[in-house]
Structures are given as structure tokens and as C-alpha cells.
Amino acid sequence: MNDASHLTVYGGIPTLLCGPRGGNTCEANEYPEVDSLVRLLRGSIGIPC
């Protein structure tokens, strides 16, 4: 769960989440899977900010 769920549920604001897969979320030893991170970065290239 993250803050975006509150925007959608309570505010009716559509949200899009993207990020790498990983493990140990919100723990001291949280990590991203390298292949997933590479795919995310490749997909992000060219998206205007």
C-alpha cells in the first residue's frame, strides 16, 4: 500500500505506479531486482517530465 491508493479511493484521482520489483519492502535490507530496474529505466527514457 502507498499514498497513491488514498488518492484513488478517497479523492477519485486515477494514479499510475511504476517501479522495479524487489524484496524486503520498507526494511533495512530492501533491494530492487536488477533486471526489473533496467527494464524500468529503459522504459522511462524519452518520457517528458
PDB file of C-alpha atoms in Angstrom, residues 21-38:
ATOM      1  CA  ARG A  21      10.379  -5.394  -8.467  1.00  0.00           C
ATOM      2  CA  GLY A  22      12.340  -6.196  -5.363  1.00  0.00           C
ATOM      3  CA  GLY A  23      12.169  -7.570  -1.897  1.00  0.00           C
ATOM      4  CA  ASN A  24      12.078  -6.715   1.788  1.00  0.00           C
ATOM      5  CA  THR A  25       9.972  -3.613   1.157  1.00  0.00           C
ATOM      6  CA  CYS A  26      10.353  -0.941   3.866  1.00  0.00           C
ATOM      7  CA  GLU A  27      13.079  -2.943   5.602  1.00  0.00           C
ATOM      8  CA  ALA A  28      16.708  -2.040   6.221  1.00  0.00           C
ATOM      9  CA  ASN A  29      17.789  -4.554   3.558  1.00  0.00           C
ATOM     10  CA  GLU A  30      15.266  -3.529   0.859  1.00  0.00           C
ATOM     11  CA  TYR A  31      16.532  -4.163  -2.680  1.00  0.00           C
ATOM     12  CA  PRO A  32      15.468  -3.859  -6.338  1.00  0.00           C
ATOM     13  CA  GLU A  33      15.849  -6.757  -8.773  1.00  0.00           C
ATOM     14  CA  VAL A  34      18.480  -5.587 -11.271  1.00  0.00           C
ATOM     15  CA  ASP A  35      16.665  -6.867 -14.398  1.00  0.00           C
ATOM     16  CA  SER A  36      13.481  -5.137 -13.275  1.00  0.00           C
ATOM     17  CA  LEU A  37      15.336  -1.885 -12.608  1.00  0.00           C
ATOM     18  CA  VAL A  38      16.966  -1.983 -16.060  1.00  0.00           C
TER      19      VAL A  38
END
